Each structure stands twice: as structure tokens, then as C-alpha cells.
Coordinates of C-alpha atoms in Angstrom, one line a residue:
M1281 CA 0.0 0.0 0.0
D1282 CA 1.4 3.4 -1.0
R1283 CA 0.8 5.5 2.0
D1284 CA 2.1 8.7 0.5
L1285 CA -0.4 8.3 -2.4
L1286 CA -3.3 7.7 -0.1
S1287 CA -2.6 10.7 2.1
H1288 CA -2.8 13.0 -1.0
L1289 CA -6.1 11.7 -2.3
P1290 CA -8.2 14.3 -0.5
V1291 CA -6.2 17.0 -2.4
I1292 CA -7.0 15.3 -5.7
V1293 CA -10.7 15.2 -4.8
A1294 CA -10.7 18.9 -3.7
V1295 CA -9.0 20.1 -6.9
A1296 CA -11.6 18.1 -9.0
R1297 CA -14.5 19.5 -7.0
R1298 CA -13.3 23.1 -7.0
G1299 CA -12.0 23.1 -10.5
G1300 CA -8.7 24.7 -9.7
F1301 CA -5.6 24.6 -7.5
A1302 CA -6.0 27.9 -5.8
S1303 CA -9.7 27.3 -4.7
A1304 CA -8.7 23.8 -3.5
A1305 CA -5.8 25.2 -1.5
A1306 CA -8.2 27.7 0.2
E1307 CA -10.6 24.9 1.1
L1308 CA -7.9 22.7 2.5
G1309 CA -5.9 25.4 4.3
M1310 CA -2.8 24.7 2.2
S1311 CA -0.7 26.8 -0.1
P1312 CA -1.3 26.5 -3.9
S1313 CA 2.3 25.2 -4.3
A1314 CA 1.7 22.4 -1.7
V1315 CA -1.5 21.4 -3.6
S1316 CA 0.4 21.4 -6.9
H1317 CA 3.2 19.3 -5.3
A1318 CA 0.6 16.7 -4.0
V1319 CA -1.0 16.4 -7.4
R1320 CA 2.3 16.0 -9.1
L1321 CA 3.3 13.3 -6.6
V1322 CA 0.2 11.3 -7.2
E1323 CA 0.5 11.6 -11.0
E1324 CA 4.1 10.4 -10.8
R1325 CA 3.1 7.4 -8.6
I1326 CA 0.2 6.4 -10.9
G1327 CA 2.2 7.2 -14.1
Q1328 CA -0.6 9.2 -15.7
P1329 CA -1.7 12.8 -15.7
L1330 CA -4.9 13.3 -13.7
F1331 CA -5.6 16.9 -14.8
A1332 CA -5.5 18.7 -18.1
R1333 CA -4.2 22.2 -17.2
T1334 CA -4.4 25.5 -19.1
T1335 CA -3.9 29.0 -18.0
R1336 CA -7.6 29.4 -17.5
S1337 CA -9.0 26.0 -16.4
V1338 CA -8.2 22.6 -14.8
A1339 CA -10.2 19.6 -16.0
L1340 CA -10.0 15.9 -15.1
T1341 CA -8.4 13.5 -17.6
E1342 CA -10.0 10.1 -18.1
A1343 CA -7.6 8.6 -15.5
G1344 CA -8.4 11.5 -13.2
E1345 CA -12.2 10.9 -13.5
A1346 CA -11.7 7.2 -12.7
L1347 CA -9.6 7.9 -9.6
V1348 CA -11.9 10.6 -8.3
A1349 CA -15.0 8.4 -8.9
A1350 CA -13.4 5.7 -6.7
A1351 CA -11.8 7.9 -4.1
E1352 CA -14.5 10.5 -3.3
P1353 CA -17.2 8.2 -2.0
A1354 CA -14.5 6.2 -0.1
L1355 CA -13.2 9.3 1.6
E1356 CA -16.7 10.5 2.5
D1357 CA -17.4 7.1 4.0
I1358 CA -14.3 7.2 6.1
A1359 CA -15.1 10.7 7.3
D1360 CA -18.6 9.6 8.2
R1361 CA -17.4 6.6 10.2
I1362 CA -14.8 8.6 12.1
E1363 CA -17.5 11.1 13.1
R1364 CA -19.8 8.3 14.2
I1365 CA -17.0 6.8 16.3
R1366 CA -16.4 10.2 17.9
S1367 CA -20.2 10.7 18.5
V1368 CA -20.2 7.5 20.7
K1369 CA -18.8 9.8 23.4
G1370 CA -22.0 11.8 23.1
R1371 CA -20.6 14.8 21.2
A1372 CA -20.8 15.7 17.5
S1373 CA -17.6 17.2 16.1
G1374 CA -15.9 18.4 12.9
L1375 CA -16.4 21.0 10.2
L1376 CA -19.9 21.5 8.9
K1377 CA -20.1 23.5 5.7
I1378 CA -23.3 25.3 4.8
N1379 CA -24.3 27.3 1.7
V1380 CA -26.8 30.1 2.3
P1381 CA -28.0 33.3 0.7
R1382 CA -27.1 36.4 2.8
L1383 CA -30.7 36.9 3.8
A1384 CA -30.8 33.6 5.5
L1385 CA -28.6 34.9 8.3
P1386 CA -31.1 37.4 9.8
L1387 CA -34.2 35.4 8.8
A1388 CA -33.2 31.9 10.1
L1389 CA -29.6 31.1 10.7
M1390 CA -28.4 33.3 13.6
P1391 CA -30.3 31.6 16.4
I1392 CA -29.3 28.2 15.1
L1393 CA -25.6 29.2 15.1
A1394 CA -26.0 30.6 18.6
A1395 CA -27.5 27.4 19.9
M1396 CA -24.9 25.2 18.1
A1397 CA -22.1 27.1 19.7
E1398 CA -23.5 26.4 23.2
R1399 CA -24.6 22.8 22.6
Y1400 CA -21.9 21.5 20.3
P1401 CA -18.7 23.4 20.8
E1402 CA -16.7 20.8 18.9
V1403 CA -18.6 21.5 15.7
T1404 CA -17.3 24.4 13.6
V1405 CA -20.0 25.7 11.2
E1406 CA -18.5 27.3 8.1
V1407 CA -21.1 29.6 6.5
F1408 CA -20.6 30.3 2.8
T1409 CA -22.9 33.1 1.6
D1410 CA -23.9 32.5 -2.0
E1411 CA -26.6 34.0 -4.2
R1412 CA -25.8 31.6 -7.2
L1413 CA -28.0 28.6 -6.2
S1414 CA -25.0 26.4 -6.1
D1415 CA -25.0 22.6 -6.3
I1416 CA -24.3 21.9 -2.6
V1417 CA -23.3 18.2 -3.3
G1418 CA -21.1 19.0 -6.3
E1419 CA -19.3 21.8 -4.4
G1420 CA -18.7 20.0 -1.2
F1421 CA -21.2 21.4 1.2
D1422 CA -23.0 19.4 3.9
T1423 CA -26.2 21.4 3.7
G1424 CA -27.8 24.6 2.5
I1425 CA -30.7 27.0 3.0
R1426 CA -33.0 28.2 0.2
L1427 CA -36.6 29.1 -0.7
G1428 CA -38.6 25.9 -0.8
E1429 CA -39.4 26.4 -4.5
M1430 CA -35.7 26.5 -5.4
I1431 CA -34.7 23.1 -3.9
A1432 CA -34.4 19.9 -5.9
E1433 CA -37.1 17.3 -5.3
D1434 CA -34.6 14.6 -4.3
M1435 CA -33.4 16.6 -1.3
V1436 CA -34.6 16.2 2.3
T1437 CA -36.0 19.5 3.7
V1438 CA -36.6 21.0 7.1
R1439 CA -38.8 24.1 7.4
L1440 CA -37.0 27.1 9.1
T1441 CA -39.5 29.9 8.6
E1442 CA -43.2 30.4 8.0
P1443 CA -44.3 31.4 4.5
F1444 CA -44.0 35.1 3.8
R1445 CA -44.8 37.7 1.2
T1446 CA -42.5 39.5 -1.2
I1447 CA -43.4 43.2 -1.2
I1448 CA -42.3 46.5 -2.7
V1449 CA -41.0 49.2 -0.3
A1450 CA -39.7 52.7 -0.4
S1451 CA -38.5 55.3 2.1
P1452 CA -40.8 58.1 3.2
A1453 CA -38.2 60.5 1.6
Y1454 CA -38.4 58.8 -1.8
V1455 CA -42.2 58.8 -1.6
G1456 CA -42.2 62.5 -0.7
R1457 CA -40.1 63.3 -3.8
H1458 CA -41.7 60.9 -6.3
G1459 CA -45.0 59.7 -4.9
K1460 CA -46.3 56.2 -4.7
P1461 CA -46.9 54.0 -7.8
R1462 CA -50.7 53.3 -8.0
T1463 CA -50.6 50.5 -10.6
L1464 CA -48.0 48.1 -11.9
A1465 CA -47.7 50.2 -15.0
D1466 CA -46.5 53.1 -12.8
L1467 CA -43.4 51.1 -11.9
S1468 CA -41.9 52.1 -15.3
S1469 CA -41.7 55.7 -14.2
H1470 CA -40.0 54.9 -10.9
N1471 CA -36.4 54.2 -9.9
C1472 CA -36.5 50.5 -9.2
I1473 CA -33.5 48.8 -7.5
G1474 CA -32.7 45.9 -9.8
Y1475 CA -31.3 42.4 -9.1
R1476 CA -28.6 40.7 -11.2
L1477 CA -28.9 36.9 -11.1
L1478 CA -25.3 35.6 -10.6
R1479 CA -25.7 32.3 -12.3
S1480 CA -27.4 33.5 -15.5
R1481 CA -26.2 37.2 -15.3
A1482 CA -29.7 38.2 -16.3
L1483 CA -31.7 41.0 -14.6
Y1484 CA -34.4 39.6 -12.4
R1485 CA -38.0 40.3 -13.4
W1486 CA -40.1 41.1 -10.3
D1487 CA -42.6 38.4 -9.7
L1488 CA -45.9 40.2 -8.8
S1489 CA -49.6 39.6 -8.6
D1490 CA -51.8 41.3 -11.2
Q1491 CA -55.5 40.7 -10.2
G1492 CA -54.6 37.3 -8.8
K1493 CA -52.3 36.3 -11.7
D1494 CA -48.6 36.0 -11.2
I1495 CA -46.6 38.0 -13.7
G1496 CA -42.9 39.0 -14.3
V1497 CA -42.4 42.7 -14.4
E1498 CA -39.3 44.2 -16.0
T1499 CA -38.0 47.2 -14.1
R1500 CA -35.4 49.8 -14.6
G1501 CA -33.4 52.1 -12.3
S1502 CA -30.1 53.7 -11.4
V1503 CA -28.8 50.8 -9.3
V1504 CA -28.5 47.0 -9.7
V1505 CA -27.5 44.7 -6.8
T1506 CA -26.9 41.0 -6.3
D1507 CA -28.5 40.5 -2.9
P1508 CA -31.6 41.7 -1.0
L1509 CA -29.8 43.1 2.0
S1510 CA -28.0 45.6 -0.3
A1511 CA -31.4 46.5 -1.9
R1512 CA -32.8 47.1 1.6
D1513 CA -29.9 49.5 2.5
M1514 CA -30.5 51.4 -0.7
A1515 CA -34.2 51.7 -0.1
L1516 CA -33.5 53.0 3.4
A1517 CA -31.2 55.6 1.8
G1518 CA -34.1 56.8 -0.4
I1519 CA -32.5 55.7 -3.7
G1520 CA -35.6 53.9 -5.0
L1521 CA -38.2 51.1 -4.8
A1522 CA -36.9 47.8 -3.5
Y1523 CA -38.5 44.3 -4.0
L1524 CA -37.9 42.4 -0.8
F1525 CA -39.1 39.6 1.5
E1526 CA -41.4 41.1 4.1
P1527 CA -39.6 39.7 7.2
L1528 CA -36.4 41.5 6.1
V1529 CA -38.1 44.9 6.4
R1530 CA -40.9 44.2 8.9
A1531 CA -39.1 46.2 11.6
D1532 CA -38.3 49.0 9.2
I1533 CA -42.0 49.3 8.3
Q1534 CA -43.1 49.2 11.9
A1535 CA -40.6 52.0 12.7
G1536 CA -41.6 54.1 9.8
R1537 CA -38.3 53.9 8.0
L1538 CA -39.9 52.2 5.0
V1539 CA -43.5 52.1 3.6
E1540 CA -45.0 49.3 1.5
V1541 CA -46.4 50.3 -1.9
L1542 CA -48.7 48.3 -4.2
P1543 CA -49.6 45.8 -1.4
E1544 CA -52.1 44.1 -3.6
A1545 CA -49.3 43.1 -6.0
A1546 CA -47.4 41.2 -3.3
I1547 CA -46.9 37.5 -3.8
D1548 CA -46.6 34.6 -1.4
E1549 CA -43.4 32.7 -0.9
P1550 CA -43.1 29.2 0.7
G1551 CA -40.5 30.3 3.2
L1552 CA -36.9 29.2 3.9
F1553 CA -35.9 25.5 4.3
L1554 CA -32.7 23.7 5.3
Y1555 CA -31.9 21.0 2.7
F1556 CA -29.5 18.1 2.4
P1557 CA -29.0 14.7 0.6
R1558 CA -30.7 11.9 2.5
R1559 CA -27.5 10.0 3.1
A1560 CA -25.7 13.0 4.6
S1561 CA -28.2 13.3 7.5
M1562 CA -26.5 10.2 9.0
A1563 CA -23.4 12.3 9.9
P1564 CA -23.5 13.2 13.6
K1565 CA -22.4 16.9 13.0
L1566 CA -25.3 17.4 10.5
R1567 CA -27.7 15.4 12.6
A1568 CA -26.9 17.8 15.5
F1569 CA -27.5 20.8 13.2
I1570 CA -30.8 19.4 11.8
D1571 CA -32.1 18.7 15.3
T1572 CA -31.2 22.2 16.5
A1573 CA -32.7 23.8 13.4
Q1574 CA -35.9 21.8 13.9
E1575 CA -36.2 22.8 17.5
I1576 CA -35.6 26.5 16.8
G1577 CA -37.8 26.4 13.7
R1578 CA -40.7 25.0 15.7
A1579 CA -40.3 27.7 18.4
S1580 CA -40.2 30.5 15.8
L1581 CA -43.3 29.2 14.1
R1582 CA -45.1 29.3 17.4
T1583 CA -44.0 32.9 18.0
P1584 CA -46.5 35.5 16.7
G1585 CA -45.1 38.1 14.3
R1586 CA -42.2 35.9 13.2

């Protein structure tokens, strides 16, 4: 058995998953040169190149695909078994990687993280904020948080929030200068804060209700953002109209910092869910996170105004 080769297999899998040496190095906490050295050592021991490299990309060769296909599930199984052995002592441990949009932090994730820190101090939760709707399995995450309608059907889900509305808001200062839109057609004459979808690079069409029918409304304005929290900040600054989940601005509306416009055009969203592959839920660190999320989710659903 070639122990040097075996010890470097996690590096090969990380480079394949991340599609590059630098991103794999960041994930593993290694230098890019150390990652390159590990890949070169394995290639020399096997006698075949595992990656086709260019100045812009890194892709698996046929031999690399075969090796990763065999090594990745084996490494995952070993990691799961080690965690189960550790959990026999009654404590989950290890690194739990979660992929979430930024808005999930204030809406759902903060109380879960606080509880995890108290209950499972040996679990480190790495929160990767991402607006791209990434493939959590393909990119090496244990779990993720998304709107229910955006989650693949083969994933297991845990509800974190109640359903909520998506609404249009503006600051009193903006309304004082420009007035309120009275119809959906009036949006064309207002400064609407736009959203750029990171995966497709397209501008998002606002999903709104027109006499009970859902429609996509093209908007225009002086600012385009890539996440709702930035849109909220700009609405508070009086820049324009923002299209936001109601819980994100509930306190702002109650305090008079923002006002809702066109309330009849608001649409209903299913709420936020934790999601993960069925097999992954067997890992003690994820099981601990799921149980904590379920407990806090049930408590928040029982609390009026949440």
C-alpha cells in the first residue's frame, strides 16, 4: 500500500471538486504550491496525468475521472465513520459546511448558530454566503438554505420559517419626492433597484400579482445589486423602490423607516428551508445541526409576528 499516495487523495478530490488549484488550496488550508506538489506526486506514482491544465482552467483526464470516482465516496465514507466513532462519546464534532444566501442569516440562521455554539462546541460551522443557487453536493457542502421552490425534489428539507410575502417598499423620503406607484404600470416611471442573477447574469423580473395572476415585471433604475440586503440598504437611503421579502423589512416598516407600496401586488413565498442529501443526514455533525434547526424552527413558528 502506497501511504504517500493515499494521504494525498483528499487533495486530488478537492481540486476536482473546486475546478482549480487555488480554490482547492483555500478549502484545504494549504498553499497552492503544496497542492500542486501533492497532485504531481500522485501523478508520478500512478504514471498518468490526472488533470489537463491550461492558464484558465483545470479539467480531469480520463484517468483522473476514474480515480476521483473511486476515491471521493470512499473518503466520504471514512469521514462519516470517524464522526460516528467520535459521536459515541456523546458529542458531535468536525467542520460543517453550509451554503446560504445572505438573507438567511437574519431570517433563520443566527439563532441556530448561537444554539450550536452552546450545545456542540466541537462542531465548527463554516457559513458560505452565496446567491448563485450552487449545487451543494457538487461543491462539497453538507447542507444549504434556500426558498422551498428552489430546492431539488430529491433533497430532504426542514422548514425554518413560516411562508412570507415578497413586497415593494420605499423610504418616506423617496415617496415624498416621487409619490407612490398606484398601478403596476406606474413602476416604469419609478427608480426600481434591480437584481442581477449571478448564475445567468440576467436582470431579475419582479414576480408580482396582477389581479390574482402571477406575472414577471421588467423594471429599470439607477442601481443594480446582487443580494436583497443591499437593496434594503439602498431603499432606506431613499434611492428607489426595493423588492424584498417582508420579514427583512418588517421592523423598518413598523418603525416608519420604510413604507409598503402596491400591497395588492405582493406574492406569497413558501419560506426558507434547510436541505441536504438523505445519506448526509447520518453524519453526527449534520444530525446535530438538523435537530437544532428543527427545534428553533418550531419555536419561531409558534411565536406571533415571526
